Amino acid sequence: MKSLPNTQPNARKFPLVDYHYQASMLNGSSATCLQTSKSLRDITRDYFDAEANREFLSEAAVFTALIVMAIMPIVTGISAMLQLLSTLPLF
């Protein structure tokens, strides 16, 4: 909103406000765009395609290590049970 100037000496201290004020429109830019912008989906797809290739090997190694660490106690437990069963007398 654009305020109107006070020109009267005994006028109020607050300026009057023109509520019907409209700002002038900017004309179109004459600059040319280098590249049209892509959608957010295209930008994220390009980013994750490139990142997935770089990160895949390290994530696969961590996943394999976690699986091996989860399987080792199971194999050790089965081995201990088999050893216990072999020492017990069978009826």
Short mmCIF file of N, CA, C and O in Angstrom, two decimals:
data_model
loop_
_atom_site.label_atom_id
_atom_site.label_comp_id
_atom_site.label_asym_id
_atom_site.label_seq_id
_atom_site.Cartn_x
_atom_site.Cartn_y
_atom_site.Cartn_z
N MET A 1 0.83 -1.16 0.00
CA MET A 1 0.00 0.00 0.00
C MET A 1 0.88 1.23 0.00
O MET A 1 1.86 1.30 0.72
N LYS A 2 0.49 2.18 -0.78
CA LYS A 2 1.28 3.41 -0.91
C LYS A 2 0.64 4.50 -0.06
O LYS A 2 -0.57 4.73 -0.14
N SER A 3 1.43 5.17 0.75
CA SER A 3 0.89 6.23 1.59
C SER A 3 0.84 7.53 0.79
O SER A 3 1.68 7.80 -0.07
N LEU A 4 -0.17 8.33 1.09
CA LEU A 4 -0.33 9.62 0.43
C LEU A 4 0.35 10.69 1.28
O LEU A 4 0.26 10.66 2.51
N PRO A 5 1.01 11.67 0.67
CA PRO A 5 1.70 12.70 1.46
C PRO A 5 0.71 13.66 2.12
O PRO A 5 -0.35 13.94 1.57
N ASN A 6 1.05 14.12 3.32
CA ASN A 6 0.25 15.13 4.02
C ASN A 6 0.68 16.51 3.54
O ASN A 6 1.83 16.90 3.68
N THR A 7 -0.26 17.29 2.99
CA THR A 7 0.08 18.64 2.51
C THR A 7 -0.60 19.72 3.35
O THR A 7 -0.31 20.89 3.18
N GLN A 8 -1.48 19.34 4.26
CA GLN A 8 -2.16 20.31 5.10
C GLN A 8 -1.40 20.47 6.41
O GLN A 8 -0.94 19.50 6.99
N PRO A 9 -1.26 21.68 6.93
CA PRO A 9 -0.48 21.89 8.16
C PRO A 9 -1.15 21.31 9.40
O PRO A 9 -0.46 20.86 10.31
N ASN A 10 -2.47 21.26 9.50
CA ASN A 10 -3.15 20.76 10.69
C ASN A 10 -3.68 19.34 10.49
O ASN A 10 -4.62 18.93 11.15
N ALA A 11 -3.09 18.60 9.61
CA ALA A 11 -3.56 17.25 9.30
C ALA A 11 -3.14 16.27 10.39
O ALA A 11 -2.29 16.57 11.23
N ARG A 12 -3.74 15.07 10.36
CA ARG A 12 -3.39 14.04 11.32
C ARG A 12 -1.92 13.65 11.16
O ARG A 12 -1.32 13.84 10.11
N LYS A 13 -1.35 13.04 12.21
CA LYS A 13 0.06 12.66 12.15
C LYS A 13 0.28 11.41 11.31
O LYS A 13 1.34 11.21 10.76
N PHE A 14 -0.73 10.54 11.24
CA PHE A 14 -0.59 9.32 10.45
C PHE A 14 -1.00 9.61 9.01
O PHE A 14 -2.01 10.28 8.77
N PRO A 15 -0.22 9.13 8.04
CA PRO A 15 -0.59 9.39 6.64
C PRO A 15 -1.80 8.56 6.22
O PRO A 15 -2.05 7.48 6.75
N LEU A 16 -2.55 9.09 5.27
CA LEU A 16 -3.65 8.35 4.70
C LEU A 16 -3.09 7.29 3.77
O LEU A 16 -2.04 7.47 3.16
N VAL A 17 -3.78 6.19 3.69
CA VAL A 17 -3.30 5.08 2.88
C VAL A 17 -4.25 4.87 1.71
O VAL A 17 -5.47 4.81 1.88
N ASP A 18 -3.69 4.77 0.52
CA ASP A 18 -4.48 4.48 -0.67
C ASP A 18 -4.61 2.97 -0.78
O ASP A 18 -3.68 2.28 -1.18
N TYR A 19 -5.78 2.44 -0.44
CA TYR A 19 -5.99 0.99 -0.44
C TYR A 19 -6.20 0.42 -1.83
O TYR A 19 -6.23 -0.78 -2.01
N HIS A 20 -6.36 1.25 -2.81
CA HIS A 20 -6.56 0.79 -4.19
C HIS A 20 -5.29 0.89 -5.02
O HIS A 20 -5.33 0.78 -6.24
N TYR A 21 -4.18 1.10 -4.35
CA TYR A 21 -2.89 1.22 -5.04
C TYR A 21 -2.49 -0.13 -5.64
O TYR A 21 -2.62 -1.16 -5.00
N GLN A 22 -2.04 -0.10 -6.88
CA GLN A 22 -1.54 -1.31 -7.53
C GLN A 22 -0.14 -1.02 -8.06
O GLN A 22 0.06 -0.02 -8.75
N ALA A 23 0.80 -1.88 -7.73
CA ALA A 23 2.17 -1.71 -8.18
C ALA A 23 2.24 -1.94 -9.68
O ALA A 23 1.46 -2.71 -10.26
N SER A 24 3.16 -1.26 -10.32
CA SER A 24 3.30 -1.44 -11.76
C SER A 24 3.87 -2.81 -12.07
O SER A 24 4.66 -3.36 -11.31
N MET A 25 3.47 -3.37 -13.18
CA MET A 25 3.92 -4.70 -13.59
C MET A 25 5.30 -4.59 -14.24
O MET A 25 5.56 -3.64 -14.98
N LEU A 26 6.14 -5.56 -13.97
CA LEU A 26 7.45 -5.60 -14.60
C LEU A 26 7.32 -6.19 -15.99
O LEU A 26 6.60 -7.15 -16.20
N ASN A 27 8.02 -5.62 -16.92
CA ASN A 27 8.01 -6.16 -18.28
C ASN A 27 8.85 -7.42 -18.33
O ASN A 27 9.70 -7.65 -17.48
N GLY A 28 8.62 -8.22 -19.34
CA GLY A 28 9.38 -9.45 -19.48
C GLY A 28 10.86 -9.19 -19.63
O GLY A 28 11.29 -8.17 -20.15
N SER A 29 11.66 -10.13 -19.18
CA SER A 29 13.11 -9.98 -19.24
C SER A 29 13.59 -10.24 -20.67
O SER A 29 13.05 -11.08 -21.38
N SER A 30 14.61 -9.51 -21.07
CA SER A 30 15.16 -9.71 -22.41
C SER A 30 16.31 -10.72 -22.40
O SER A 30 16.83 -11.07 -23.45
N ALA A 31 16.73 -11.17 -21.22
CA ALA A 31 17.82 -12.15 -21.12
C ALA A 31 17.32 -13.52 -21.54
O ALA A 31 16.18 -13.89 -21.30
N THR A 32 18.21 -14.26 -22.20
CA THR A 32 17.84 -15.61 -22.62
C THR A 32 18.28 -16.61 -21.56
O THR A 32 19.31 -16.45 -20.92
N CYS A 33 17.52 -17.64 -21.39
CA CYS A 33 17.86 -18.70 -20.44
C CYS A 33 18.85 -19.65 -21.09
O CYS A 33 18.73 -19.98 -22.27
N LEU A 34 19.82 -20.11 -20.31
CA LEU A 34 20.78 -21.06 -20.83
C LEU A 34 20.18 -22.44 -20.98
O LEU A 34 20.42 -23.15 -21.93
N GLN A 35 19.37 -22.82 -19.99
CA GLN A 35 18.78 -24.15 -20.00
C GLN A 35 17.44 -24.05 -19.29
O GLN A 35 17.31 -23.38 -18.26
N THR A 36 16.46 -24.73 -19.82
CA THR A 36 15.17 -24.73 -19.15
C THR A 36 15.27 -25.59 -17.90
O THR A 36 15.97 -26.59 -17.87
N SER A 37 14.58 -25.16 -16.87
CA SER A 37 14.65 -25.91 -15.61
C SER A 37 13.86 -27.20 -15.73
O SER A 37 12.82 -27.26 -16.35
N LYS A 38 14.42 -28.23 -15.11
CA LYS A 38 13.76 -29.52 -15.12
C LYS A 38 12.86 -29.62 -13.89
O LYS A 38 12.97 -28.83 -12.97
N SER A 39 12.03 -30.61 -13.89
CA SER A 39 11.17 -30.81 -12.73
C SER A 39 11.99 -31.34 -11.57
O SER A 39 13.10 -31.85 -11.74
N LEU A 40 11.43 -31.23 -10.39
CA LEU A 40 12.12 -31.71 -9.19
C LEU A 40 12.36 -33.21 -9.27
O LEU A 40 13.39 -33.72 -8.83
N ARG A 41 11.43 -33.92 -9.87
CA ARG A 41 11.58 -35.37 -10.03
C ARG A 41 12.79 -35.70 -10.90
O ARG A 41 13.56 -36.61 -10.60
N ASP A 42 12.97 -34.97 -12.00
CA ASP A 42 14.12 -35.21 -12.87
C ASP A 42 15.43 -34.88 -12.17
O ASP A 42 16.42 -35.60 -12.32
N ILE A 43 15.44 -33.80 -11.41
CA ILE A 43 16.67 -33.41 -10.71
C ILE A 43 17.05 -34.46 -9.68
O ILE A 43 18.21 -34.88 -9.60
N THR A 44 16.08 -34.94 -8.90
CA THR A 44 16.41 -35.95 -7.89
C THR A 44 16.79 -37.28 -8.53
O THR A 44 17.66 -37.98 -8.02
N ARG A 45 16.16 -37.62 -9.65
CA ARG A 45 16.52 -38.87 -10.33
C ARG A 45 17.97 -38.81 -10.81
O ARG A 45 18.73 -39.76 -10.63
N ASP A 46 18.37 -37.68 -11.41
CA ASP A 46 19.76 -37.53 -11.86
C ASP A 46 20.73 -37.62 -10.69
O ASP A 46 21.78 -38.26 -10.78
N TYR A 47 20.38 -36.98 -9.58
CA TYR A 47 21.26 -36.98 -8.41
C TYR A 47 21.42 -38.39 -7.85
O TYR A 47 22.53 -38.85 -7.59
N PHE A 48 20.31 -39.09 -7.64
CA PHE A 48 20.38 -40.41 -7.03
C PHE A 48 20.94 -41.46 -7.98
O PHE A 48 21.52 -42.44 -7.53
N ASP A 49 20.78 -41.29 -9.29
CA ASP A 49 21.41 -42.22 -10.22
C ASP A 49 22.92 -42.14 -10.10
O ASP A 49 23.61 -43.16 -10.06
N ALA A 50 23.45 -40.94 -10.03
CA ALA A 50 24.90 -40.78 -9.91
C ALA A 50 25.39 -41.23 -8.54
O ALA A 50 26.44 -41.86 -8.42
N GLU A 51 24.64 -40.92 -7.49
CA GLU A 51 25.09 -41.28 -6.15
C GLU A 51 24.97 -42.78 -5.90
O GLU A 51 25.80 -43.37 -5.21
N ALA A 52 23.96 -43.42 -6.45
CA ALA A 52 23.77 -44.85 -6.24
C ALA A 52 24.95 -45.64 -6.78
O ALA A 52 25.38 -46.62 -6.18
N ASN A 53 25.49 -45.22 -7.90
CA ASN A 53 26.64 -45.93 -8.47
C ASN A 53 27.87 -45.81 -7.57
O ASN A 53 28.64 -46.75 -7.43
N ARG A 54 28.06 -44.65 -6.96
CA ARG A 54 29.23 -44.44 -6.11
C ARG A 54 29.11 -45.15 -4.76
O ARG A 54 30.09 -45.65 -4.22
N GLU A 55 27.93 -45.19 -4.21
CA GLU A 55 27.73 -45.70 -2.86
C GLU A 55 27.42 -47.19 -2.81
O GLU A 55 27.43 -47.78 -1.74
N PHE A 56 27.14 -47.82 -3.93
CA PHE A 56 26.67 -49.20 -3.93
C PHE A 56 27.69 -50.16 -3.33
O PHE A 56 27.33 -51.02 -2.52
N LEU A 57 28.94 -50.05 -3.71
CA LEU A 57 29.95 -51.00 -3.23
C LEU A 57 30.15 -50.90 -1.72
O LEU A 57 30.24 -51.93 -1.04
N SER A 58 30.21 -49.70 -1.20
CA SER A 58 30.41 -49.57 0.25
C SER A 58 29.19 -50.08 1.02
O SER A 58 29.33 -50.73 2.05
N GLU A 59 27.99 -49.79 0.52
CA GLU A 59 26.79 -50.29 1.19
C GLU A 59 26.68 -51.81 1.09
O GLU A 59 26.25 -52.46 2.04
N ALA A 60 27.08 -52.38 -0.03
CA ALA A 60 27.06 -53.84 -0.18
C ALA A 60 28.05 -54.49 0.79
O ALA A 60 27.76 -55.54 1.38
N ALA A 61 29.22 -53.88 0.98
CA ALA A 61 30.21 -54.43 1.90
C ALA A 61 29.70 -54.37 3.34
O ALA A 61 29.86 -55.34 4.11
N VAL A 62 29.08 -53.27 3.72
CA VAL A 62 28.53 -53.16 5.08
C VAL A 62 27.40 -54.16 5.28
O VAL A 62 27.31 -54.82 6.32
N PHE A 63 26.54 -54.32 4.29
CA PHE A 63 25.44 -55.29 4.38
C PHE A 63 25.97 -56.70 4.54
O PHE A 63 25.48 -57.48 5.36
N THR A 64 26.99 -57.06 3.76
CA THR A 64 27.58 -58.39 3.84
C THR A 64 28.20 -58.62 5.22
O THR A 64 28.05 -59.70 5.81
N ALA A 65 28.88 -57.62 5.75
CA ALA A 65 29.48 -57.75 7.08
C ALA A 65 28.40 -57.95 8.15
O ALA A 65 28.57 -58.76 9.07
N LEU A 66 27.30 -57.24 8.03
CA LEU A 66 26.21 -57.41 9.00
C LEU A 66 25.59 -58.79 8.91
O LEU A 66 25.29 -59.41 9.94
N ILE A 67 25.40 -59.30 7.72
CA ILE A 67 24.83 -60.64 7.55
C ILE A 67 25.77 -61.69 8.13
O ILE A 67 25.33 -62.62 8.84
N VAL A 68 27.07 -61.57 7.86
CA VAL A 68 28.04 -62.54 8.39
C VAL A 68 28.05 -62.48 9.92
O VAL A 68 28.08 -63.52 10.59
N MET A 69 28.02 -61.29 10.49
CA MET A 69 28.01 -61.17 11.95
C MET A 69 26.72 -61.71 12.55
O MET A 69 26.72 -62.16 13.69
N ALA A 70 25.62 -61.68 11.82
CA ALA A 70 24.37 -62.23 12.34
C ALA A 70 24.35 -63.75 12.21
O ALA A 70 23.76 -64.44 13.05
N ILE A 71 24.99 -64.31 11.19
CA ILE A 71 24.98 -65.76 10.97
C ILE A 71 25.97 -66.47 11.89
O ILE A 71 25.72 -67.61 12.31
N MET A 72 27.08 -65.83 12.23
CA MET A 72 28.11 -66.49 13.04
C MET A 72 27.59 -67.00 14.39
O MET A 72 27.86 -68.16 14.74
N PRO A 73 26.82 -66.24 15.17
CA PRO A 73 26.31 -66.80 16.43
C PRO A 73 25.34 -67.96 16.21
O PRO A 73 25.32 -68.90 17.02
N ILE A 74 24.58 -67.92 15.15
CA ILE A 74 23.65 -69.02 14.86
C ILE A 74 24.42 -70.30 14.56
O ILE A 74 24.12 -71.38 15.09
N VAL A 75 25.45 -70.20 13.73
CA VAL A 75 26.27 -71.37 13.39
C VAL A 75 27.01 -71.88 14.62
O VAL A 75 27.09 -73.10 14.86
N THR A 76 27.52 -70.98 15.44
CA THR A 76 28.20 -71.39 16.66
C THR A 76 27.24 -72.08 17.62
O THR A 76 27.59 -73.09 18.27
N GLY A 77 26.01 -71.58 17.74
CA GLY A 77 25.00 -72.21 18.59
C GLY A 77 24.62 -73.59 18.10
O GLY A 77 24.49 -74.53 18.91
N ILE A 78 24.45 -73.75 16.79
CA ILE A 78 24.14 -75.07 16.24
C ILE A 78 25.30 -76.03 16.47
O ILE A 78 25.10 -77.20 16.84
N SER A 79 26.53 -75.55 16.29
CA SER A 79 27.70 -76.39 16.53
C SER A 79 27.77 -76.83 18.00
O SER A 79 28.08 -77.99 18.30
N ALA A 80 27.47 -75.94 18.93
CA ALA A 80 27.50 -76.28 20.35
C ALA A 80 26.41 -77.29 20.68
O ALA A 80 26.64 -78.21 21.49
N MET A 81 25.23 -77.14 20.09
CA MET A 81 24.16 -78.11 20.34
C MET A 81 24.52 -79.49 19.80
O MET A 81 24.27 -80.51 20.46
N LEU A 82 25.13 -79.55 18.62
CA LEU A 82 25.56 -80.83 18.05
C LEU A 82 26.63 -81.48 18.92
O LEU A 82 26.64 -82.70 19.13
N GLN A 83 27.52 -80.68 19.44
CA GLN A 83 28.57 -81.21 20.32
C GLN A 83 27.96 -81.72 21.62
O GLN A 83 28.37 -82.76 22.15
N LEU A 84 26.96 -81.02 22.17
CA LEU A 84 26.29 -81.46 23.37
C LEU A 84 25.53 -82.78 23.13
O LEU A 84 25.60 -83.69 23.96
N LEU A 85 24.85 -82.85 22.00
CA LEU A 85 24.12 -84.07 21.69
C LEU A 85 25.06 -85.26 21.48
O LEU A 85 24.70 -86.40 21.79
N SER A 86 26.24 -85.01 20.97
CA SER A 86 27.18 -86.12 20.74
C SER A 86 27.78 -86.64 22.06
O SER A 86 28.17 -87.79 22.15
N THR A 87 27.83 -85.82 23.08
CA THR A 87 28.38 -86.26 24.37
C THR A 87 27.34 -86.92 25.25
O THR A 87 27.68 -87.67 26.16
N LEU A 88 26.05 -86.66 25.02
CA LEU A 88 25.00 -87.28 25.83
C LEU A 88 24.79 -88.71 25.39
O LEU A 88 24.84 -89.01 24.20
N PRO A 89 24.51 -89.58 26.34
CA PRO A 89 24.22 -90.99 25.94
C PRO A 89 22.82 -91.06 25.30
O PRO A 89 21.88 -90.42 25.75
N LEU A 90 22.72 -91.78 24.25
CA LEU A 90 21.44 -91.94 23.56
C LEU A 90 20.74 -93.16 24.11
O LEU A 90 21.31 -94.22 24.31
N PHE A 91 19.44 -93.09 24.34
CA PHE A 91 18.67 -94.20 24.86
C PHE A 91 18.10 -95.02 23.75
O PHE A 91 17.59 -94.74 22.81
#
